[in-house]
Amino acid sequence: MTSSTGPRVVLIGPPGCGKSTVAGVLAERLGLAARDTDTDVEVVAGKSVADVFLEDGEPRFRALEREAVTQALAVHEGVLALGGGAVLDEYTQAALEAYAAAGGVVVFLDVSLAHAGPRVGFNQARPLLLGNPRAKWQALMDGRRPVYERLATLRVLTDARTPGQVAHEIETALGEAPSAAHADTTRSEQ
């Protein structure tokens, strides 16, 4: 059973797990639109997520993020990728629990530090990872993992896998039959 309103799938997980990329690939495979709440925040704020953090502070970013998640859960019918820390908000947790209870699919894209590092690019502007980015990523993940696991209706490990392979696993779990073109793409990515 799937939710009658809201996204077909919601992707959650830490920085570097591939939420945005997998959302795009999965949405294309399912013939749906992809949406990323970090992008929504940037549009509303008129600046990058990093600039919102640095110029306006984390509380302002989290307020914008909460609104972006609330709006997307209400109106988006495709594949939705949430920012890594969005699940820490109690209201967002309650909204995701209600979405899942109504038949929605929340996928935790899990990743190890060894595989997240090259994807995140620990030298890039990531406000929560300033200082010792590897240690901070691990601390973030240690704190968030129980929330990701509790909210998820499906967990997919992304280590050493292409976005197409991850999307294929989610598609299979959804009971969606991949089209022949997508099946060929998945095989060629393996």
mmCIF file of C-alpha atoms in Angstrom:
data_model
loop_
_atom_site.group_PDB
_atom_site.id
_atom_site.type_symbol
_atom_site.label_atom_id
_atom_site.label_comp_id
_atom_site.label_asym_id
_atom_site.label_seq_id
_atom_site.Cartn_x
_atom_site.Cartn_y
_atom_site.Cartn_z
ATOM 1 C CA MET A 1 0.000 0.000 0.000
ATOM 2 C CA THR A 2 1.259 3.485 -0.765
ATOM 3 C CA SER A 3 0.248 6.798 0.659
ATOM 4 C CA SER A 4 -2.654 8.355 -1.263
ATOM 5 C CA THR A 5 -1.144 11.824 -0.862
ATOM 6 C CA GLY A 6 2.391 12.981 -0.586
ATOM 7 C CA PRO A 7 5.593 11.595 -2.017
ATOM 8 C CA ARG A 8 5.933 8.131 -3.530
ATOM 9 C CA VAL A 9 9.208 7.750 -1.608
ATOM 10 C CA VAL A 10 11.087 9.850 0.951
ATOM 11 C CA LEU A 11 14.873 9.417 1.197
ATOM 12 C CA ILE A 12 16.671 10.096 4.478
ATOM 13 C CA GLY A 13 20.268 9.597 5.559
ATOM 14 C CA PRO A 14 23.539 11.332 6.369
ATOM 15 C CA PRO A 15 25.638 13.564 4.133
ATOM 16 C CA GLY A 16 27.330 11.453 1.481
ATOM 17 C CA CYS A 17 24.762 8.659 1.295
ATOM 18 C CA GLY A 18 23.530 9.848 -2.113
ATOM 19 C CA LYS A 19 20.030 11.117 -1.325
ATOM 20 C CA SER A 20 19.909 13.835 -3.993
ATOM 21 C CA THR A 21 21.512 11.737 -6.711
ATOM 22 C CA VAL A 22 19.454 8.618 -5.958
ATOM 23 C CA ALA A 23 16.290 10.746 -5.829
ATOM 24 C CA GLY A 24 16.946 11.928 -9.373
ATOM 25 C CA VAL A 25 17.695 8.447 -10.699
ATOM 26 C CA LEU A 26 14.762 6.820 -8.899
ATOM 27 C CA ALA A 27 12.344 9.557 -9.968
ATOM 28 C CA GLU A 28 13.378 9.115 -13.595
ATOM 29 C CA ARG A 29 12.945 5.343 -13.351
ATOM 30 C CA LEU A 30 9.479 5.755 -11.840
ATOM 31 C CA GLY A 31 8.428 8.548 -14.198
ATOM 32 C CA LEU A 32 8.079 11.020 -11.333
ATOM 33 C CA ALA A 33 9.608 14.333 -10.284
ATOM 34 C CA ALA A 34 12.463 14.552 -7.789
ATOM 35 C CA ARG A 35 12.568 17.179 -5.058
ATOM 36 C CA ASP A 36 15.264 18.050 -2.510
ATOM 37 C CA THR A 37 14.403 20.041 0.605
ATOM 38 C CA ASP A 38 17.897 21.597 0.745
ATOM 39 C CA THR A 39 17.215 23.095 -2.688
ATOM 40 C CA ASP A 40 13.834 24.338 -1.448
ATOM 41 C CA VAL A 41 15.572 26.054 1.487
ATOM 42 C CA GLU A 42 18.074 27.682 -0.864
ATOM 43 C CA VAL A 43 15.284 29.029 -3.083
ATOM 44 C CA VAL A 44 13.378 30.525 -0.133
ATOM 45 C CA ALA A 45 16.517 31.926 1.536
ATOM 46 C CA GLY A 46 18.037 33.180 -1.708
ATOM 47 C CA LYS A 47 21.418 31.712 -0.753
ATOM 48 C CA SER A 48 23.201 28.412 -0.267
ATOM 49 C CA VAL A 49 22.596 26.167 2.734
ATOM 50 C CA ALA A 50 26.175 26.907 3.850
ATOM 51 C CA ASP A 51 25.496 30.661 3.716
ATOM 52 C CA VAL A 52 22.238 30.283 5.671
ATOM 53 C CA PHE A 53 24.181 28.440 8.396
ATOM 54 C CA LEU A 54 27.034 30.930 8.478
ATOM 55 C CA GLU A 55 25.060 34.174 8.061
ATOM 56 C CA ASP A 56 21.750 33.364 9.761
ATOM 57 C CA GLY A 57 22.656 30.469 12.072
ATOM 58 C CA GLU A 58 21.554 26.888 12.405
ATOM 59 C CA PRO A 59 18.218 27.724 14.140
ATOM 60 C CA ARG A 60 17.153 29.793 11.103
ATOM 61 C CA PHE A 61 18.238 27.025 8.743
ATOM 62 C CA ARG A 62 16.305 24.408 10.750
ATOM 63 C CA ALA A 63 13.164 26.584 10.696
ATOM 64 C CA LEU A 64 13.416 26.948 6.913
ATOM 65 C CA GLU A 65 14.104 23.226 6.603
ATOM 66 C CA ARG A 66 11.069 22.296 8.745
ATOM 67 C CA GLU A 67 8.845 24.439 6.501
ATOM 68 C CA ALA A 68 10.369 22.919 3.346
ATOM 69 C CA VAL A 69 9.763 19.376 4.618
ATOM 70 C CA THR A 70 6.201 20.174 5.719
ATOM 71 C CA GLN A 71 5.385 21.719 2.335
ATOM 72 C CA ALA A 72 6.993 18.915 0.324
ATOM 73 C CA LEU A 73 5.280 16.153 2.318
ATOM 74 C CA ALA A 74 1.951 17.875 1.693
ATOM 75 C CA VAL A 75 2.217 18.551 -2.038
ATOM 76 C CA HIS A 76 5.045 16.619 -3.704
ATOM 77 C CA GLU A 77 3.997 13.329 -5.283
ATOM 78 C CA GLY A 78 7.378 12.169 -6.575
ATOM 79 C CA VAL A 79 10.636 11.215 -4.880
ATOM 80 C CA LEU A 80 11.641 13.472 -1.997
ATOM 81 C CA ALA A 81 15.169 13.781 -0.564
ATOM 82 C CA LEU A 82 15.465 15.350 2.886
ATOM 83 C CA GLY A 83 18.514 17.142 4.210
ATOM 84 C CA GLY A 84 20.616 14.933 6.486
ATOM 85 C CA GLY A 85 19.603 16.667 9.718
ATOM 86 C CA ALA A 86 15.926 17.242 8.893
ATOM 87 C CA VAL A 87 14.946 14.133 10.847
ATOM 88 C CA LEU A 88 16.198 15.671 14.098
ATOM 89 C CA ASP A 89 13.211 18.020 14.230
ATOM 90 C CA GLU A 90 10.406 16.529 16.351
ATOM 91 C CA TYR A 91 7.709 17.933 14.068
ATOM 92 C CA THR A 92 9.426 16.406 11.028
ATOM 93 C CA GLN A 93 9.708 13.087 12.851
ATOM 94 C CA ALA A 94 5.975 13.150 13.605
ATOM 95 C CA ALA A 95 5.176 14.085 9.991
ATOM 96 C CA LEU A 96 7.331 11.227 8.656
ATOM 97 C CA GLU A 97 5.747 8.781 11.124
ATOM 98 C CA ALA A 98 2.261 9.844 9.960
ATOM 99 C CA TYR A 99 3.346 9.571 6.316
ATOM 100 C CA ALA A 100 4.689 6.045 6.920
ATOM 101 C CA ALA A 101 1.592 5.051 8.911
ATOM 102 C CA ALA A 102 -0.513 6.070 5.903
ATOM 103 C CA GLY A 103 1.505 3.689 3.718
ATOM 104 C CA GLY A 104 4.336 5.994 2.687
ATOM 105 C CA VAL A 105 7.834 4.651 2.113
ATOM 106 C CA VAL A 106 10.746 6.191 4.043
ATOM 107 C CA VAL A 107 14.099 4.861 2.828
ATOM 108 C CA PHE A 108 17.195 5.211 5.003
ATOM 109 C CA LEU A 109 20.179 5.375 2.663
ATOM 110 C CA ASP A 110 22.922 4.060 4.908
ATOM 111 C CA VAL A 111 26.610 4.617 4.210
ATOM 112 C CA SER A 112 29.895 4.063 6.025
ATOM 113 C CA LEU A 113 32.398 6.848 6.690
ATOM 114 C CA ALA A 114 34.842 5.266 4.218
ATOM 115 C CA HIS A 115 32.309 5.635 1.401
ATOM 116 C CA ALA A 116 30.730 8.911 2.541
ATOM 117 C CA GLY A 117 34.073 10.745 2.639
ATOM 118 C CA PRO A 118 34.791 10.795 -1.099
ATOM 119 C CA ARG A 119 31.143 11.623 -1.872
ATOM 120 C CA VAL A 120 30.874 14.482 0.612
ATOM 121 C CA GLY A 121 34.270 15.901 -0.200
ATOM 122 C CA PHE A 122 35.289 16.753 3.328
ATOM 123 C CA ASN A 123 37.157 19.794 2.012
ATOM 124 C CA GLN A 124 33.937 21.403 0.738
ATOM 125 C CA ALA A 125 31.799 23.956 2.555
ATOM 126 C CA ARG A 126 29.767 21.845 4.981
ATOM 127 C CA PRO A 127 29.026 23.984 8.052
ATOM 128 C CA LEU A 128 28.388 21.092 10.440
ATOM 129 C CA LEU A 129 31.632 19.400 9.408
ATOM 130 C CA LEU A 130 34.021 22.319 9.954
ATOM 131 C CA GLY A 131 37.120 21.456 11.982
ATOM 132 C CA ASN A 132 37.750 17.713 11.820
ATOM 133 C CA PRO A 133 35.186 16.686 9.174
ATOM 134 C CA ARG A 134 35.659 12.920 9.461
ATOM 135 C CA ALA A 135 35.268 12.910 13.237
ATOM 136 C CA LYS A 136 32.315 15.305 13.038
ATOM 137 C CA TRP A 137 30.602 13.208 10.329
ATOM 138 C CA GLN A 138 31.004 10.106 12.495
ATOM 139 C CA ALA A 139 29.636 11.927 15.552
ATOM 140 C CA LEU A 140 26.660 13.204 13.514
ATOM 141 C CA MET A 141 25.989 9.714 12.210
ATOM 142 C CA ASP A 142 26.278 8.129 15.660
ATOM 143 C CA GLY A 143 23.687 10.585 16.963
ATOM 144 C CA ARG A 144 21.352 10.358 13.978
ATOM 145 C CA ARG A 145 21.485 6.618 13.202
ATOM 146 C CA PRO A 146 18.833 5.646 15.777
ATOM 147 C CA VAL A 147 16.456 8.270 14.344
ATOM 148 C CA TYR A 148 17.085 7.199 10.746
ATOM 149 C CA GLU A 149 16.501 3.557 11.703
ATOM 150 C CA ARG A 150 13.332 4.308 13.675
ATOM 151 C CA LEU A 151 11.746 6.384 10.912
ATOM 152 C CA ALA A 152 12.701 4.141 7.998
ATOM 153 C CA THR A 153 10.385 1.602 6.449
ATOM 154 C CA LEU A 154 13.306 0.403 4.289
ATOM 155 C CA ARG A 155 17.107 0.538 4.743
ATOM 156 C CA VAL A 156 19.448 0.408 1.734
ATOM 157 C CA LEU A 157 23.233 0.335 2.090
ATOM 158 C CA THR A 158 24.849 2.535 -0.563
ATOM 159 C CA ASP A 159 28.511 1.579 0.004
ATOM 160 C CA ALA A 160 30.328 0.733 -3.248
ATOM 161 C CA ARG A 161 27.079 0.917 -5.232
ATOM 162 C CA THR A 162 26.066 3.180 -8.085
ATOM 163 C CA PRO A 163 22.975 5.394 -7.787
ATOM 164 C CA GLY A 164 21.335 3.155 -10.404
ATOM 165 C CA GLN A 165 21.936 0.052 -8.297
ATOM 166 C CA VAL A 166 20.512 1.753 -5.204
ATOM 167 C CA ALA A 167 17.495 3.022 -7.165
ATOM 168 C CA HIS A 168 16.944 -0.480 -8.571
ATOM 169 C CA GLU A 169 16.882 -1.958 -5.048
ATOM 170 C CA ILE A 170 14.336 0.631 -3.917
ATOM 171 C CA GLU A 171 12.275 0.127 -7.072
ATOM 172 C CA THR A 172 12.256 -3.632 -6.455
ATOM 173 C CA ALA A 173 11.229 -3.137 -2.824
ATOM 174 C CA LEU A 174 8.373 -0.914 -3.990
ATOM 175 C CA GLY A 175 7.191 -3.732 -6.225
ATOM 176 C CA GLU A 176 7.747 -1.599 -9.315
ATOM 177 C CA ALA A 177 8.746 -3.526 -12.417
ATOM 178 C CA PRO A 178 11.682 -1.709 -14.000
ATOM 179 C CA SER A 179 11.231 -0.923 -17.660
ATOM 180 C CA ALA A 180 13.480 -2.799 -20.092
ATOM 181 C CA ALA A 181 15.575 0.333 -20.707
ATOM 182 C CA HIS A 182 16.129 0.839 -16.980
ATOM 183 C CA ALA A 183 16.874 -2.842 -16.424
ATOM 184 C CA ASP A 184 19.595 -2.613 -19.090
ATOM 185 C CA THR A 185 20.999 0.528 -17.413
ATOM 186 C CA THR A 186 21.119 -1.230 -14.047
ATOM 187 C CA ARG A 187 22.938 -4.223 -15.482
ATOM 188 C CA SER A 188 25.503 -2.023 -17.206
ATOM 189 C CA GLU A 189 26.192 -0.133 -13.948
ATOM 190 C CA GLN A 190 26.932 -3.304 -11.998
#
